[in-house]
C-alpha positions as a Python dict, from the first residue, in 0.01 Angstrom:
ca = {
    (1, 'X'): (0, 0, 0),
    (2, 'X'): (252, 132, -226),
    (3, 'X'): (456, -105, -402),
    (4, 'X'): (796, 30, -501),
    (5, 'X'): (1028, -178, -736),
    (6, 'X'): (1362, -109, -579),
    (7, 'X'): (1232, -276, -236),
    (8, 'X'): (1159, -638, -400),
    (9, 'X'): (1535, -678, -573),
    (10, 'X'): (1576, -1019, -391),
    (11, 'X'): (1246, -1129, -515),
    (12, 'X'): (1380, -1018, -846),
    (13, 'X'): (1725, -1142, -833),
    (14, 'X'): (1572, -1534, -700),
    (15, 'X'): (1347, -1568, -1007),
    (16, 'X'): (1718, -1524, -1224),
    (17, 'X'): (1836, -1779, -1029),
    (18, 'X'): (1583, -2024, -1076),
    (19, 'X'): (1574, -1950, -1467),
    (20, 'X'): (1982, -1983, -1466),
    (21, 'X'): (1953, -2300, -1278),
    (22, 'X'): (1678, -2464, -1520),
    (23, 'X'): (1853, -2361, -1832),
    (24, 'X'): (1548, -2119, -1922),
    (25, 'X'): (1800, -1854, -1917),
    (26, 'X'): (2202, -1770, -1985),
    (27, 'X'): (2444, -1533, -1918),
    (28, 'X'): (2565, -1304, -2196),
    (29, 'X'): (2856, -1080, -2256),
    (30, 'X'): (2764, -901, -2600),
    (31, 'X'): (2765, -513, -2618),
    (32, 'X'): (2522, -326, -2774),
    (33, 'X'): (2809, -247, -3031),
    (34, 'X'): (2875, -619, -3114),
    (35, 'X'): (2512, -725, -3122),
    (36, 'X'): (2443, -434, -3385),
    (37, 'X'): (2760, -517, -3571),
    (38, 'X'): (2678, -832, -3618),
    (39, 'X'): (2334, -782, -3699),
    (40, 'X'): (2454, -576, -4005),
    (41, 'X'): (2679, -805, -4091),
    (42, 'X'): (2457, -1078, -4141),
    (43, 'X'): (2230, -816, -4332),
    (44, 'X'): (1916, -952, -4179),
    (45, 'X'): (1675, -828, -3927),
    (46, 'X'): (1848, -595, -3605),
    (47, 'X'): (1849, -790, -3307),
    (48, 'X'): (2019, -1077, -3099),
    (49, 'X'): (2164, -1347, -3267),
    (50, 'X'): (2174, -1575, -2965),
    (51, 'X'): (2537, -1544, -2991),
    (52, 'X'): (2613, -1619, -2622),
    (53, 'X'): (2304, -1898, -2595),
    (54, 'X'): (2585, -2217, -2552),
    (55, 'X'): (2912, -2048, -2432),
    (56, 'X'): (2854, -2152, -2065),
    (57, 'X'): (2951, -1797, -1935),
    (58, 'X'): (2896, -1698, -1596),
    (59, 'X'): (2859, -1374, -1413),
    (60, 'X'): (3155, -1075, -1552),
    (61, 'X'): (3172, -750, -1579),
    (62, 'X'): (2938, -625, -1845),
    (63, 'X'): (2734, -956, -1834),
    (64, 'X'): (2367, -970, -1878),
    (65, 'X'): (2143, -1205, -1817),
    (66, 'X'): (1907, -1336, -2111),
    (67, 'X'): (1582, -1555, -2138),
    (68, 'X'): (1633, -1838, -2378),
    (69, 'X'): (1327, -1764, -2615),
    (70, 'X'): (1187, -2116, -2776),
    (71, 'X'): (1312, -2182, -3083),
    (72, 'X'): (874, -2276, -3221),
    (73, 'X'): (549, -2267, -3180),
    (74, 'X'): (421, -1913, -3063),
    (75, 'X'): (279, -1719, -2811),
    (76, 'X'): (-46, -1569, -2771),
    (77, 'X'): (-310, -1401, -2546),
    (78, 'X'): (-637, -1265, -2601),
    (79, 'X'): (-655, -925, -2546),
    (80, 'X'): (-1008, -775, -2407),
    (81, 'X'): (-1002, -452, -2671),
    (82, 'X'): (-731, -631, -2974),
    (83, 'X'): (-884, -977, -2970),
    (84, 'X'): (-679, -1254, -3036),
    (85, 'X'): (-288, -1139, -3041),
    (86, 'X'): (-11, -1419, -3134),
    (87, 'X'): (389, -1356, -3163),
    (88, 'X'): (595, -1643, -3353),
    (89, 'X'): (862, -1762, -3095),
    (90, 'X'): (1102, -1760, -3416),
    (91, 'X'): (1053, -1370, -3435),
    (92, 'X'): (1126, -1322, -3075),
    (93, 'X'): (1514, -1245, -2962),
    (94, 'X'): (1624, -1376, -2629),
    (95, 'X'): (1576, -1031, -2404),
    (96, 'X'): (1828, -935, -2176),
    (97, 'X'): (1623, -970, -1839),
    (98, 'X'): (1895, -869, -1573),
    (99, 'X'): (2135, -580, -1651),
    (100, 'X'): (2512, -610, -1581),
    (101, 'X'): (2405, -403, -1267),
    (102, 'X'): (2192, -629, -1161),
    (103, 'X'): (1884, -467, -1162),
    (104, 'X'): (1599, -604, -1341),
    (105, 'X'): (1423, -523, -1710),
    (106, 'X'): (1109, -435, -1698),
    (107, 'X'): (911, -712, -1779),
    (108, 'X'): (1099, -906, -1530),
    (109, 'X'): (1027, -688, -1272),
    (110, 'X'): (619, -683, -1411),
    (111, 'X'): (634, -1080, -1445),
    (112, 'X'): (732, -1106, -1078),
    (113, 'X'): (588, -847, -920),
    (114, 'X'): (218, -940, -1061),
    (115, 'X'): (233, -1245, -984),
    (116, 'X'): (346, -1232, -614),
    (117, 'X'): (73, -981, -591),
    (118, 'X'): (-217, -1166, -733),
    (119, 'X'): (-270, -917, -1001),
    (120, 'X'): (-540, -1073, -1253),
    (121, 'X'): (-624, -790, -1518),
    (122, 'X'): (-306, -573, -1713),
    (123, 'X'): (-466, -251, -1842),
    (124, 'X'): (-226, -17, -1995),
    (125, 'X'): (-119, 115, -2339),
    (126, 'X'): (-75, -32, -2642),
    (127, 'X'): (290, 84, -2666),
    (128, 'X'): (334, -164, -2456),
    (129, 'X'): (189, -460, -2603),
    (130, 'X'): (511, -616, -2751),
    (131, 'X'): (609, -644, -2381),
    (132, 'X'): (333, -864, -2319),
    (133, 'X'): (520, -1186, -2479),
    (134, 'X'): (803, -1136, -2267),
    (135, 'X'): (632, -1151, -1945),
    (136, 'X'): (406, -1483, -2079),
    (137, 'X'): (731, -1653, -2154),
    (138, 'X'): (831, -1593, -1808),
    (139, 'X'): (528, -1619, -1627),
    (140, 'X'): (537, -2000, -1805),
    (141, 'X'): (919, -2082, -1724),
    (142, 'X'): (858, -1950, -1366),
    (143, 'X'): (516, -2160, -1354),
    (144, 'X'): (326, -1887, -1246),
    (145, 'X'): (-45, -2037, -1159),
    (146, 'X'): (-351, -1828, -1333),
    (147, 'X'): (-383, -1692, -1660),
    (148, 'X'): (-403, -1266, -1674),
    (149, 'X'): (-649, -1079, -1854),
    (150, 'X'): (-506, -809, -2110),
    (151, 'X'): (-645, -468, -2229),
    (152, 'X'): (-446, -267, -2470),
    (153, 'X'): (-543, 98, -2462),
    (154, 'X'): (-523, 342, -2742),
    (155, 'X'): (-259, 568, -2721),
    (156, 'X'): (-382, 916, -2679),
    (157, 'X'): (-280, 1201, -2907),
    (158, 'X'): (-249, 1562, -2990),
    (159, 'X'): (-374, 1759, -3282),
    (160, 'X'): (-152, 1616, -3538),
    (161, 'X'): (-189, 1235, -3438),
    (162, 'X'): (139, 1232, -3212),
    (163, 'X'): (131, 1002, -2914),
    (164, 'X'): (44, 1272, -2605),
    (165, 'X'): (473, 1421, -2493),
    (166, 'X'): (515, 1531, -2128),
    (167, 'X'): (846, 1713, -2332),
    (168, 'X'): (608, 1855, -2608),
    (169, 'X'): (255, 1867, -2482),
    (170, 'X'): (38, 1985, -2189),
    (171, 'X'): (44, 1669, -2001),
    (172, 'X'): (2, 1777, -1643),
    (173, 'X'): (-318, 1741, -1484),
    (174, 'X'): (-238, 2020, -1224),
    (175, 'X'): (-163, 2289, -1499),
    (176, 'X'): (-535, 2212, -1607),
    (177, 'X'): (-663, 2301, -1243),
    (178, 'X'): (-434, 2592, -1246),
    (179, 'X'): (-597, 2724, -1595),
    (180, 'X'): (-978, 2642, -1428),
    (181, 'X'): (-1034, 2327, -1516),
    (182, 'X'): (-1303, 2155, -1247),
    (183, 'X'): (-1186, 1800, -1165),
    (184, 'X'): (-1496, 1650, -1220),
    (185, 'X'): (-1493, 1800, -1604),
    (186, 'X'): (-1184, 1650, -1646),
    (187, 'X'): (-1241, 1302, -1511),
    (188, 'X'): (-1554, 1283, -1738),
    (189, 'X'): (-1330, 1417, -2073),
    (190, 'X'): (-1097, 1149, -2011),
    (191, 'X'): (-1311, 889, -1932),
    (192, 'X'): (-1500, 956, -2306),
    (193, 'X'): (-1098, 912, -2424),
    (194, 'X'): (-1147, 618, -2704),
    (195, 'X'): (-1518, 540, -2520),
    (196, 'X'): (-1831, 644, -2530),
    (197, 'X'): (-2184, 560, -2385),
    (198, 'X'): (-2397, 359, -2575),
    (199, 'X'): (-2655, 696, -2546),
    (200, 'X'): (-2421, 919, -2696),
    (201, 'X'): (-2456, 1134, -2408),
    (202, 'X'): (-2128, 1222, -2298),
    (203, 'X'): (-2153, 1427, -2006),
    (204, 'X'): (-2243, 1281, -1736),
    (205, 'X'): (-2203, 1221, -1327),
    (206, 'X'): (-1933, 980, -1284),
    (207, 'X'): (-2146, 711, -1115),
    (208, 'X'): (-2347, 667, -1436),
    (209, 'X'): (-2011, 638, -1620),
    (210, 'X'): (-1865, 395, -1404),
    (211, 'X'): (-2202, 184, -1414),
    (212, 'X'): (-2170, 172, -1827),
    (213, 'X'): (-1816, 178, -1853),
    (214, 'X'): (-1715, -192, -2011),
    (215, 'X'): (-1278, -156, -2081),
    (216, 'X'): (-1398, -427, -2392),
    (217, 'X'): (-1596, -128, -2548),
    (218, 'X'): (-1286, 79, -2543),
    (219, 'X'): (-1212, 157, -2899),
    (220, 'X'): (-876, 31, -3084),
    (221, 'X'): (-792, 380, -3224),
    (222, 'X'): (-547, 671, -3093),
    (223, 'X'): (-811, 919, -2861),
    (224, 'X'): (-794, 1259, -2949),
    (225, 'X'): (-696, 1490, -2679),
    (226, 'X'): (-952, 1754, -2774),
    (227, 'X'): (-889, 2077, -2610),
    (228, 'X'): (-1174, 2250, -2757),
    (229, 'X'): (-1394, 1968, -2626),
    (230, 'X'): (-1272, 1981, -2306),
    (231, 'X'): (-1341, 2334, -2216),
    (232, 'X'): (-1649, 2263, -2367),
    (233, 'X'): (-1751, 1995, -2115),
    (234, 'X'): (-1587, 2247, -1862),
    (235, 'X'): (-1847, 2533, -1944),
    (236, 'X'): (-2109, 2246, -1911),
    (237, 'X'): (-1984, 2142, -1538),
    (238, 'X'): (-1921, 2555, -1480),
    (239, 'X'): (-2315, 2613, -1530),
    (240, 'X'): (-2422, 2301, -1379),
    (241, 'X'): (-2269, 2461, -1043),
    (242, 'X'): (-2510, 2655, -798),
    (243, 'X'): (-2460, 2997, -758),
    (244, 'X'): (-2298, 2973, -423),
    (245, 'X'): (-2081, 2681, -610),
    (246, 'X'): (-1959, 2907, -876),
    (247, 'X'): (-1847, 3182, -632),
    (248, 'X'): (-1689, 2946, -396),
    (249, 'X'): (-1472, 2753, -665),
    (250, 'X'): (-1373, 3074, -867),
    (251, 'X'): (-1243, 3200, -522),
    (252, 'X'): (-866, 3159, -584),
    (253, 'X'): (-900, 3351, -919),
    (254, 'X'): (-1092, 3639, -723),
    (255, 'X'): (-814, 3691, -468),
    (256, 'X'): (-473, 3506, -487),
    (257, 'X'): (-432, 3593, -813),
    (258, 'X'): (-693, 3860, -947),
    (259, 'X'): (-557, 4178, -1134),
    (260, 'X'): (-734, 4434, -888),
    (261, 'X'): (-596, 4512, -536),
    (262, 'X'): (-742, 4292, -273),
    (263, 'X'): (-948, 4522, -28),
    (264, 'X'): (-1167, 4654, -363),
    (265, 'X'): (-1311, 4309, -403),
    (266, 'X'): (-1634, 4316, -259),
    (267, 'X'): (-1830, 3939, -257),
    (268, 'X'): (-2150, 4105, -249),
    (269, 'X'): (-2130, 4279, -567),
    (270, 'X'): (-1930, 3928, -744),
    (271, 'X'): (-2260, 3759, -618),
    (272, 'X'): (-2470, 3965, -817),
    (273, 'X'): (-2284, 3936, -1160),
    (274, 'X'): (-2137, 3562, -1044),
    (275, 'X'): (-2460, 3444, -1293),
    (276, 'X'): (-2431, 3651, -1552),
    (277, 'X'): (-2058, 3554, -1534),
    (278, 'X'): (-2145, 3212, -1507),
    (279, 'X'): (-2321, 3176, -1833),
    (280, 'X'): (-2037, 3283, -2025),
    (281, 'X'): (-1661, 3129, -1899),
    (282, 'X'): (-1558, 2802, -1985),
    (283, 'X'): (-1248, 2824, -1738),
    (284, 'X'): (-1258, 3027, -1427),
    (285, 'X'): (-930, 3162, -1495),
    (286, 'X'): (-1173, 3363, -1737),
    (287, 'X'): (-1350, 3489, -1415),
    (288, 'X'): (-1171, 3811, -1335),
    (289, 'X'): (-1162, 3913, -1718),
    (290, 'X'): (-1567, 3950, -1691),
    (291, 'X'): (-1550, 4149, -1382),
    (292, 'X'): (-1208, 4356, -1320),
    (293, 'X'): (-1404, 4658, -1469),
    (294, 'X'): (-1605, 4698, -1168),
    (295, 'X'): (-1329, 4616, -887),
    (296, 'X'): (-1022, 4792, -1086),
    (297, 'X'): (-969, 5176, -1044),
    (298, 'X'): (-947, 5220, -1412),
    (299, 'X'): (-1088, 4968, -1646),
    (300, 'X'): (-787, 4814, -1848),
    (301, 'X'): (-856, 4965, -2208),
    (302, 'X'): (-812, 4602, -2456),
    (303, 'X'): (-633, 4855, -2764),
    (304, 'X'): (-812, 4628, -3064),
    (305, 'X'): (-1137, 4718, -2896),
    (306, 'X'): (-1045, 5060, -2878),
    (307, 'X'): (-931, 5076, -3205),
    (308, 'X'): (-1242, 4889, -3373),
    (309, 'X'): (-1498, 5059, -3192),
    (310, 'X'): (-1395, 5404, -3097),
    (311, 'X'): (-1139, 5465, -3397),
    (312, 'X'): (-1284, 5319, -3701),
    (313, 'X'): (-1634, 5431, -3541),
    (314, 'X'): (-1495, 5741, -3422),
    (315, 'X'): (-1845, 5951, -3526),
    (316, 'X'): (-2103, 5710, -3423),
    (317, 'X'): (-1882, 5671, -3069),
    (318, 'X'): (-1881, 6028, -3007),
    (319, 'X'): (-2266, 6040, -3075),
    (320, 'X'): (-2377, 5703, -2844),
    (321, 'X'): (-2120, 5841, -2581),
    (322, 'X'): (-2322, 6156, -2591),
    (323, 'X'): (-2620, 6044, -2581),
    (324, 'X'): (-2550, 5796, -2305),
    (325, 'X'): (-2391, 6050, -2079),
    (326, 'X'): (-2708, 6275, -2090),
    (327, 'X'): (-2946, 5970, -2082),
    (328, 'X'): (-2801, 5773, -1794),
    (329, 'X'): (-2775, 6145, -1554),
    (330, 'X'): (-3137, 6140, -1483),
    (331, 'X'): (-3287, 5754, -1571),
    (332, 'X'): (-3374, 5536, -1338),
    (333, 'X'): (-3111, 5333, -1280),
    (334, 'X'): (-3236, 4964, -1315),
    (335, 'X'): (-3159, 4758, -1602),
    (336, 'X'): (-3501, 4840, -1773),
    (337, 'X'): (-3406, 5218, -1730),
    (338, 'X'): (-3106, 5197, -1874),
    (339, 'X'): (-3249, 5020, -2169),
    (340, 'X'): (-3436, 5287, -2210),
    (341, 'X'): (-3193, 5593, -2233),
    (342, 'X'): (-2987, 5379, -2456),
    (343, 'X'): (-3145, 5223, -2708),
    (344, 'X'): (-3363, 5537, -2786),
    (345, 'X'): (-3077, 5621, -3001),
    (346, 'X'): (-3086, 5309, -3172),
    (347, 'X'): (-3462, 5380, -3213),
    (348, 'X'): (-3430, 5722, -3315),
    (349, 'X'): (-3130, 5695, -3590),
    (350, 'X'): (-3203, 5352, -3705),
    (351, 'X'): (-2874, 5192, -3588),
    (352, 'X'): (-2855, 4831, -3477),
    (353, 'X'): (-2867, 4795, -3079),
    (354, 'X'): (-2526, 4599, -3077),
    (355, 'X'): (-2355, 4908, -3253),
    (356, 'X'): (-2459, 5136, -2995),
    (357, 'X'): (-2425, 4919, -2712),
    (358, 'X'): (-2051, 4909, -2820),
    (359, 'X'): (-1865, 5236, -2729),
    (360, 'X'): (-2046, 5235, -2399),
    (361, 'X'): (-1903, 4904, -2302),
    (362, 'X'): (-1587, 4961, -2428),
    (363, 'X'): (-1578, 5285, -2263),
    (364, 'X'): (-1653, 5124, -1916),
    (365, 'X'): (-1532, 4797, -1940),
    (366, 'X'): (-1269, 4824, -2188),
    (367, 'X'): (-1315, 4570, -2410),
    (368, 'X'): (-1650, 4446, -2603),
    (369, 'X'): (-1715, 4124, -2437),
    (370, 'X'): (-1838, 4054, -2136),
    (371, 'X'): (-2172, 4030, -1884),
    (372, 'X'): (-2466, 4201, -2010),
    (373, 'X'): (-2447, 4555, -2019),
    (374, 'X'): (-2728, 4679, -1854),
    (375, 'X'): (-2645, 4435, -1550),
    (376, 'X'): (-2349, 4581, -1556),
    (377, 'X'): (-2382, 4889, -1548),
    (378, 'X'): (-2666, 4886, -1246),
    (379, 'X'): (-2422, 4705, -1028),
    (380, 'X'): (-2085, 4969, -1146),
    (381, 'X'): (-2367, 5276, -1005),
    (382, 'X'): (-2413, 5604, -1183),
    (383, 'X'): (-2173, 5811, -1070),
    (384, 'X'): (-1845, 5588, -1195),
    (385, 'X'): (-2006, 5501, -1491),
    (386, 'X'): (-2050, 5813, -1616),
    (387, 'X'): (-1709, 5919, -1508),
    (388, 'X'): (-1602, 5636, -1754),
    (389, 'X'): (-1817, 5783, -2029),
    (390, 'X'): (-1705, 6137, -1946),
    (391, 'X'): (-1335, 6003, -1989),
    (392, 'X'): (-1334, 5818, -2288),
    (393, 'X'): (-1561, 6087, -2469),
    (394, 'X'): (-1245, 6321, -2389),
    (395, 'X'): (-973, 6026, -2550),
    (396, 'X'): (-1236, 6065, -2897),
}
């Protein structure tokens, strides 16, 4: 059941009380202003003074309430990735722990809350681990029974070592779906986040991972948010998918939001190239890119392609195109055929297959990446693909 802070106020505003009533606590009216002023003033460290600690106040506008720190000894906890972590009382300031609002800090609100639910293990980030005195202290003046177990995470961050900005960075976990990300990619690249097997095999199903997971092998270091390494263990999960798989989960980029107009997508003919596609994409927003040229009208010409291949190769374009077009009108058209009548001009003129493979997928495909040729071609038919051919020996 969902918890929500602003519903447990009185349980909030009845552990002030108690701390006002057992002197573990006081009411203060400092500003910010007058706390800072006095703080340079004294030229020492920023902070409280305790200014307000034995003026007797009681509630006023602008008053806060604050938790009378102990003036010694220290206090520690023993943290399940940090070790053993200890704070001097002496270097602790007494913390405002109601607002002049009266709504609670935070680590009221996490003292109080944890303990009326019977929360036993904190696991969160390491930005937060000077809060974790604060809610001890209390937890002690409100004689909160148990002990909790801590575990500090690692902060993750971005290429240049930043902690991870929902204002700066791609943060959102539904973006990632919306580029193609499968869940199940994702929830095994985060789970490798400042952990690893013992193996070294990181990808893995997610029952294995939750059998070896240990939150005391987490490491102490910032995790890398690896991009890179994420699409890479997204290409893994892509190919690990059945065929069917693959052309049901690729099924939004296909039709809500594919390039070509919706009645020339045909499933049949995506089935066919779905494993040739399959081997290649490491998001399925990269789908459509690897088939539009069969399901567009015109294939959408990528200019850099055009202008590497069919420019700066302008002669050896207008020969392969030639020699294609009069090849492929009478071959057998299978992928073995069209080897064939293609690659006889490599054969014959001593030019590297890739070269001449080159203006004939740029011609039909417009660009020079994508499924294998010869697949491609078989399932695009004879008659459009040399009408491609045809056309872009006429742009030469």
């Amino acid at each position: 059941t969902p918890v929500h802070q602003s519903e447990r106020g009185h349980l909030h505003a009845a552990a002030v009380t108690t701390l006002l009533a057992e002197g573990r606590a006081y009411w203060c009216s400092c500003t910010s202003d007058e706390v800072k002023a006095r703080a340079e003033a004294r030229g020492g460290t920023p902070g409280y003074d305790g200014h307000c600690r034995d003026r007797g106040l009681g509630p006023g506008a602008g008053h806060v309430v604050r938790f009378r720190v102990p003036d010694t000894g220290s206090t520690a906890f023993d943290d399940l990735i940090r070790g053993h972590v200890s704070f001097e009382n002496a270097n602790l300031e007494d913390f405002v722990i109601q607002r002049s609002n009266g709504s609670p800090m935070f680590h009221l609100a996490n003292a109080v809350d944890d303990a009326e639910q019977g929360i036993t293990h904190v696991i969160r980030g390491e930005d937060l681990i000077n809060v974790t005195p604060k809610v001890l202290l209390l937890r002690e003046a409100l004689r909160t029974p148990g002990e909790l177990i801590f575990a500090h995470l690692p902060l993750i961050v971005n290429e240049k070592r930043q902690k991870l900005s929902k204002r700066r960075d791609d943060v959102s976990v539904g973006d990632y779906i919306d580029r193609g990300y499968l869940p199940e990619a994702m929830v095994n690249y985060l789970a490798t986040l400042g952990w690893g097997p013992s193996d070294g095999i990181e990808i893995r199903p997610l029952a294995e991972i939750v059998a070896m997971f240990d939150v005391a092998d987490v490491g102490r270091s910032g995790a890398f948010f690896d991009v890179k390494k994420l699409q890479h263990f997204n290409g893994e999960y892509i190919r690990a998918l059945s065929v069917p798989q693959f052309v049901t989960r690729s099924t939004r980029w296909l039709f809500e939001e594919a390039p070509w107009p919706p009645d020339r997508f045909d499933v049949a003919t995506f089935e066919v190239l779905a494993p040739l596609v399959q081997e290649r994409v490491k998001l399925l927003s990269e789908v459509p890119g690897y088939v539009d040229f069969v399901f567009a009208e015109e294939p959408t010409i990528d200019e850099d392609s055009w202008q590497k291949v069919m420019v700066k190769g302008a002669d050896l374009a207008a020969a392969v195109l030639d020699h294609a077009i009069a090849g492929f009108t009478d071959c057998d058209w299978t992928t073995a055929g069209l080897d064939v009548a293609l690659f006889s001009y490599a054969d014959t003129h001593g030019v590297a297959k890739g070269k001449v493979q080159a203006p004939v997928r740029v011609a039909v495909t417009g660009r020079t990446v994508g499924p294998p040729l010869f697949e491609s071609l078989e399932v695009l038919g004879r008659e459009e693909t040399l009408r491609r051919l045809r056309s872009a020996r006429a742009r030469l």
